[in-house]
Coordinates of C-alpha atoms in Angstrom, one line a residue:
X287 CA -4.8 -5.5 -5.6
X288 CA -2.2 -3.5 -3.9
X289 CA -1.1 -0.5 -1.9
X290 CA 1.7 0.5 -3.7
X291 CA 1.1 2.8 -7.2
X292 CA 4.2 3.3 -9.1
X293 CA 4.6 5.9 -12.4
X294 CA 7.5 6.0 -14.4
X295 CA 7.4 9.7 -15.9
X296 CA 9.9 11.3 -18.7
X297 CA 10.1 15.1 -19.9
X298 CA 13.0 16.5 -21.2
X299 CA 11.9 19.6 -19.2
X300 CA 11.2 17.4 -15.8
X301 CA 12.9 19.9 -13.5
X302 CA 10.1 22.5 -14.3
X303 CA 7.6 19.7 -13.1
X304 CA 9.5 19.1 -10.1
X305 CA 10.0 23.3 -9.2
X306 CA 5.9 23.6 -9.7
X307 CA 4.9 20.8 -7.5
X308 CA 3.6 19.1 -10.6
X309 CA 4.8 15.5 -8.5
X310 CA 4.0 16.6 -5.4
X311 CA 0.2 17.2 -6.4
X312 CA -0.2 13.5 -8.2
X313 CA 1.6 12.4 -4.8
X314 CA -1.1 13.8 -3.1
X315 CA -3.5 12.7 -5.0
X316 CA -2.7 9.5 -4.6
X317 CA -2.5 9.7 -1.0
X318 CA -5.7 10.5 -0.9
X319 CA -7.0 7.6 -2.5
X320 CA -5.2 5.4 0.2
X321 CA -2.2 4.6 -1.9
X322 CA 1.1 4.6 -1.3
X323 CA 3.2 6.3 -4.4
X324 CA 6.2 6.2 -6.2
X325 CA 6.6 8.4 -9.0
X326 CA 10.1 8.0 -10.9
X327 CA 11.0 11.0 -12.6
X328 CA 13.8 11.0 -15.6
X329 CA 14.8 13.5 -18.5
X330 CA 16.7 11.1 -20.3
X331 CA 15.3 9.0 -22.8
X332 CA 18.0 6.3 -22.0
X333 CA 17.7 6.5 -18.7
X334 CA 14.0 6.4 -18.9
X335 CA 14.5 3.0 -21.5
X336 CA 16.7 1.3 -18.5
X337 CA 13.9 1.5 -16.0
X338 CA 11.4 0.4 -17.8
X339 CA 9.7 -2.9 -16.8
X340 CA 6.3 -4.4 -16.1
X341 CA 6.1 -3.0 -12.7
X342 CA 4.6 0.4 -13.3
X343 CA 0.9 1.6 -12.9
X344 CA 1.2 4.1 -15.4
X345 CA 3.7 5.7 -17.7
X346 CA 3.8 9.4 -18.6
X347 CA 5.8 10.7 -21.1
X348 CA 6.2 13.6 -23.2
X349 CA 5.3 12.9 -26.6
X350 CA 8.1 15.1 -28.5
X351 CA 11.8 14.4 -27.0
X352 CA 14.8 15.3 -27.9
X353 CA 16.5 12.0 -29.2
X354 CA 13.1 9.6 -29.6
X355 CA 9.6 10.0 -30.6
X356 CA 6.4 9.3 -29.2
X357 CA 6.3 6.4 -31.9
X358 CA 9.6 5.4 -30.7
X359 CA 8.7 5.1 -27.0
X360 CA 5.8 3.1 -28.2
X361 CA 7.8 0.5 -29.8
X362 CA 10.3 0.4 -27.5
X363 CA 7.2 -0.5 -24.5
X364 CA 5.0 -2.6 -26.1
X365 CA 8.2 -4.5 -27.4
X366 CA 7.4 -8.3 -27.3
X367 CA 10.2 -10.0 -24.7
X368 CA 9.4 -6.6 -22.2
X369 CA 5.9 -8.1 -21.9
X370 CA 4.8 -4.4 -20.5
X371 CA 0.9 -3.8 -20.8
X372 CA 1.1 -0.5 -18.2
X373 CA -1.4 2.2 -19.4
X374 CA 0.5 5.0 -20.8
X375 CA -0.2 9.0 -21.2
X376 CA 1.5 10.8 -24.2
X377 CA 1.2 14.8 -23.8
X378 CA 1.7 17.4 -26.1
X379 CA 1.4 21.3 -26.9
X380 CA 1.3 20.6 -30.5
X381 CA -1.7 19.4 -32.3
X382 CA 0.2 16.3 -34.8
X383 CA -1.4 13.5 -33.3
X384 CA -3.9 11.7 -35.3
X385 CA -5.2 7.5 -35.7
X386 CA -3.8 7.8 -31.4
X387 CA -7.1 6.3 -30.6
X388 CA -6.4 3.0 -32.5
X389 CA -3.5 2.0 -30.0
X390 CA -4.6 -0.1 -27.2
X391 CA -4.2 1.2 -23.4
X392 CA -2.4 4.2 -25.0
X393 CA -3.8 8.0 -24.4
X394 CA -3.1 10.6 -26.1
X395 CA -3.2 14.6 -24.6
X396 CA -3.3 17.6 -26.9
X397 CA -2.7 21.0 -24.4
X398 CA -2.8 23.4 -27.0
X399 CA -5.8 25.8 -27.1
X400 CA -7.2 24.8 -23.0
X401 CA -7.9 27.5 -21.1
X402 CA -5.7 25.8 -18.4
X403 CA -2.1 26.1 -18.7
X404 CA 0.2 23.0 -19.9
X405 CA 0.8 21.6 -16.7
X406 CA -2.9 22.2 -15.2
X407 CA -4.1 20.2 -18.1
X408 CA -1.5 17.3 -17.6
X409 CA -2.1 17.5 -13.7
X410 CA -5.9 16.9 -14.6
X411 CA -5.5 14.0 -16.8
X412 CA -3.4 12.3 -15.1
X413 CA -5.2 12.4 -12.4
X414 CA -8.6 11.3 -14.7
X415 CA -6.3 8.2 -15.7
X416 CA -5.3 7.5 -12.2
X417 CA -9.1 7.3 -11.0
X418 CA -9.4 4.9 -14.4
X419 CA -6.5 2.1 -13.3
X420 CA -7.9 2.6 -9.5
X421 CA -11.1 1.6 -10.3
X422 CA -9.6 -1.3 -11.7
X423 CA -8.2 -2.1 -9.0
X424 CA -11.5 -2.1 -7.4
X425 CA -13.0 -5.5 -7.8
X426 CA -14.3 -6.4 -4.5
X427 CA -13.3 -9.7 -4.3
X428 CA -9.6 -8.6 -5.3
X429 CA -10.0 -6.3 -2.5
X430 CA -10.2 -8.8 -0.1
X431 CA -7.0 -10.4 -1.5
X432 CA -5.0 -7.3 -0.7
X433 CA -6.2 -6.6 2.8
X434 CA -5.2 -9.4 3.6
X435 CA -1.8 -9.6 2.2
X436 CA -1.2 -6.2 4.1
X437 CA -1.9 -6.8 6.8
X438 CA -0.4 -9.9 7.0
X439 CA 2.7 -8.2 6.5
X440 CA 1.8 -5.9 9.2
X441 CA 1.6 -8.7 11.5
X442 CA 5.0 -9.8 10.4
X443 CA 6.9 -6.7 10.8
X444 CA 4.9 -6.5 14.3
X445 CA 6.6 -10.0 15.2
X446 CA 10.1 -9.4 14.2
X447 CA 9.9 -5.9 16.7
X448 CA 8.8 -7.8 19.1
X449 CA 11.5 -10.3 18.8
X450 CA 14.1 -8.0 18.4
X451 CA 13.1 -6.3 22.1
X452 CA 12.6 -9.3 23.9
X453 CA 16.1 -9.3 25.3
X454 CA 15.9 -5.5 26.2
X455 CA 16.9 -4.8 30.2
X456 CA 14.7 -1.2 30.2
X457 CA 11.9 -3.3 29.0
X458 CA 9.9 -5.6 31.6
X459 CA 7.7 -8.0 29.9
X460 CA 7.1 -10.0 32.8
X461 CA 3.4 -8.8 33.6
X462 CA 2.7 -8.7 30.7
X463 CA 3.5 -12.1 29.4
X464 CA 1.7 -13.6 32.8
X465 CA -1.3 -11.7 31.1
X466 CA -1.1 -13.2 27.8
X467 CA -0.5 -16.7 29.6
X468 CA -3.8 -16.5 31.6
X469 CA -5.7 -15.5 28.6
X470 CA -4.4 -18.2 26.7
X471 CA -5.1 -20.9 29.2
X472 CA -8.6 -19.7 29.3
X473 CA -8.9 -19.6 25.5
X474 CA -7.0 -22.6 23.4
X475 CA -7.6 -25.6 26.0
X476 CA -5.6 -27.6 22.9
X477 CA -2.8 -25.8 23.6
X478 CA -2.5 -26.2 27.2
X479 CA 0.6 -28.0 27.4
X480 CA 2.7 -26.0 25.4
X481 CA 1.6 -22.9 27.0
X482 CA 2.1 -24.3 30.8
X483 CA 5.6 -25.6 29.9
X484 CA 6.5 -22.1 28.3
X485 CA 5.1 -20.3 31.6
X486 CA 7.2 -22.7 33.9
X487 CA 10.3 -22.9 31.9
X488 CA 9.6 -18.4 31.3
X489 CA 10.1 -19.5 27.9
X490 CA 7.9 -16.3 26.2
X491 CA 10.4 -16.4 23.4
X492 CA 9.0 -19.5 22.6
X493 CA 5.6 -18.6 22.6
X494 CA 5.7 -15.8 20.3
X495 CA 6.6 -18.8 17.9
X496 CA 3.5 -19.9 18.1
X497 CA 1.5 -18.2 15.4
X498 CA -1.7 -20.2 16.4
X499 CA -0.9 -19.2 20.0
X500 CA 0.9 -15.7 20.2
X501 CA -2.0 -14.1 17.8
X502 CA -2.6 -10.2 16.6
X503 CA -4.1 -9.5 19.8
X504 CA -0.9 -10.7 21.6
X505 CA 1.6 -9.3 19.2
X506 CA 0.0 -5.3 19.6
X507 CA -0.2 -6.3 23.4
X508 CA 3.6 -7.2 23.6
X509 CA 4.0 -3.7 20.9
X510 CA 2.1 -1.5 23.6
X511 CA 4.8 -2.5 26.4
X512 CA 7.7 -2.0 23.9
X513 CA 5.9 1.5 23.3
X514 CA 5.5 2.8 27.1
X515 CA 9.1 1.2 27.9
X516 CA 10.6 3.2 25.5
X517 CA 9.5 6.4 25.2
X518 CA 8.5 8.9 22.3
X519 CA 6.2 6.6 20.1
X520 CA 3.2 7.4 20.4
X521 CA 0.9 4.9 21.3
X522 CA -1.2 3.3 18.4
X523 CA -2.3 -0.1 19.8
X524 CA -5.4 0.7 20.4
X525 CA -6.0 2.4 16.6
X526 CA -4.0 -0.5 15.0
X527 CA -6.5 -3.2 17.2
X528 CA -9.9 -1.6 15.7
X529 CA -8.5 -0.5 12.5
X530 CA -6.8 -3.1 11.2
X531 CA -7.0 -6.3 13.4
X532 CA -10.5 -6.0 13.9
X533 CA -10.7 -5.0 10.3
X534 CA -9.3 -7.6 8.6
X535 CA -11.2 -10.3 11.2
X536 CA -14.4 -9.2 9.8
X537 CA -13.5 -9.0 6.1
X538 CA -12.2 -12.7 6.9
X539 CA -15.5 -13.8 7.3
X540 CA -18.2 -11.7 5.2
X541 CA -20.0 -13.1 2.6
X542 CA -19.8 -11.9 -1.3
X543 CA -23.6 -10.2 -2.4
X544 CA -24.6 -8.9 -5.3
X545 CA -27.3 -6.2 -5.6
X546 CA -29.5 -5.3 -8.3
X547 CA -27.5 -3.5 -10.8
X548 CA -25.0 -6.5 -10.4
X549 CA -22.8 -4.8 -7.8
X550 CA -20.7 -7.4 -6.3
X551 CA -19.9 -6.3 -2.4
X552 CA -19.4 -8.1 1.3
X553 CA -20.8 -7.8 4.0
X554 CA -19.8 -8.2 7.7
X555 CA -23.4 -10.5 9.4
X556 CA -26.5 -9.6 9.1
X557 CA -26.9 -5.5 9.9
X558 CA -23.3 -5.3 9.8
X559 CA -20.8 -3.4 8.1
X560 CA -20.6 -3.5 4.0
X561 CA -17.2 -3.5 2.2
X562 CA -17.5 -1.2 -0.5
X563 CA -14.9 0.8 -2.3
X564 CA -15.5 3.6 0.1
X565 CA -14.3 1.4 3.4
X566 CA -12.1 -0.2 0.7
X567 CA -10.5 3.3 0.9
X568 CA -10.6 3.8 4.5
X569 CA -8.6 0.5 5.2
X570 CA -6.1 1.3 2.2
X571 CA -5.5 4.6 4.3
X572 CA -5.2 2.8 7.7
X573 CA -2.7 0.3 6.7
X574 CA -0.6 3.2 5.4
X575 CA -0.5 5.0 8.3
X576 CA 0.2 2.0 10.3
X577 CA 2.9 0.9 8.4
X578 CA 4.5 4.5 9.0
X579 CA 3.9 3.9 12.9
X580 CA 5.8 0.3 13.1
X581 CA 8.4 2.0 10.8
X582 CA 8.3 4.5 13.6
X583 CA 8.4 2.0 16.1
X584 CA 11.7 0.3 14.1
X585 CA 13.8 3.3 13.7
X586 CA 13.4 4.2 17.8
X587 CA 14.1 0.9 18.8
X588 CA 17.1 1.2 16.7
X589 CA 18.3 4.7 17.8
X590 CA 17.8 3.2 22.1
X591 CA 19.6 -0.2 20.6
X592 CA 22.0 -0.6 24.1

């Protein structure tokens, strides 16, 4: 499981998709569902062949071009040494496709005679077929997997801001670190010594090393000082502590139920919270957001680099 949903989209006729918001409403749609998208858009059929690989969620395509056919693009995707098994959307006005239903993870649109126009009836299907691969994506325990991975990767951009402001002069760390020392004394008695060297020697560099010691709670912490030193971020420590540290502790350590239509699920103790595809949503949606804040974060840090 993943955040990121890519399409790869031809049309001869793209631009008129692009002037209508056609992309910008599958955008949205997607953002809504807690993904983060990236729709490629072509109008050349070669261009189109170029960027084709295995790392698309979905490919939409017009099914009558100007230099291929629909049977063409077929070929040319499912050829053997591309190894692409991406669900695929053919659209059409004209009514000529027939035996579409025998080709696997291939759909086939008709638009002629709806009451919707063309690109309302694409916009819907699409968005039917996005709902299909999502829910896909929606095994539970592959859930867990991605949450994980995120915001793992959260915690890692997190680290490399914090080391890249350590040696900042409008940024005084000093209270702070004798706060995270003290807690940590208290805390990890196995870790004493290293942690009562680094506080003698004012070796916090070294600490944030550490990634037993110098945990999430110590990274957002050391972010929140970065954030008040510098100026026109706003704060998100205390969002990014509940929604995704706190998050991703508790998913860490629920148990996998099932109920009694089979319905595989966690959940967080007894009377706790229940990881379903709902919350599986919500935590989709925070880590996007947070990634937008420590991207945030990076480009201000950059613009006040002395």
């Amino acid at each position: 499981m993943k955040i990121d949903y890519k399409i790869l989209w031809l049309d001869n006729e793209m631009n008129a998709f692009i002037e209508d918001d056609v992309i910008l409403e599958i955008e949205q749609h997607l953002i809504s569902e807690g993904f983060l998208p990236t729709i490629i858009t072509t109008s050349d059929e070669d261009d189109f062949l170029g960027k084709l690989n295995d790392s698309y969620d979905l490919i939409l395509t017009d099914y009558h071009l100007n230099n291929l056919s629909g049977a063409d693009i077929i070929n040319e995707i499912r050829k053997p040494e591309r190894s692409i098994f991406t669900e695929i959307l053919f659209y059409t006005a004209k009514a000529e496709l027939t035996d579409t239903h025998k080709i696997s993870r291939v759909s086939f649109l008709e638009t002629n005679g709806k009451s919707a126009t063309h690109q309302e009836t694409i916009i819907a299907e699409v968005k039917k077929l996005i709902d299909l691969t999502i829910r896909k994506f929606h095994h539970i325990v592959a859930m867990r997997g991605m949450i994980m991975h995120e915001t793992s990767l959260l915690d890692s951009k997190m680290l490399d801001l914090i080391l890249g402001s350590l040696n900042r002069d409008n940024i005084n760390f000093k209270d702070l670190a004798e706060s995270i020392y003290d807690q940590l004394l208290e805390l990890y008695s196995t870790k004493a010594g290293f942690v009562n060297t680094c506080k003698e020697k004012s070796k916090f560099k070294e600490l944030t090393k550490d990634t037993f010691v110098f945990s999430s709670d110590y990274k957002i912490q050391t972010l929140k000082q970065i954030i008040d030193a510098i100026g026109e971020v706003t704060d998100f420590s205390a969002d990014y502590k509940e929604e995704i540290i706190s998050i991703r502790n508790k998913f860490a350590h629920a148990n996998l139920l099932v109920d009694d239509q089979g319905r595989e699920y966690f959940k967080y103790k007894e009377g706790g919270i229940t990881f379903d595809e709902a919350l599986c949503k919500k935590i989709r949606r925070d880590i996007f957001k947070h990634q937008k804040n420590l991207d945030a974060l990076e480009n201000r840090l950059a613009e006040t680099n002395p």
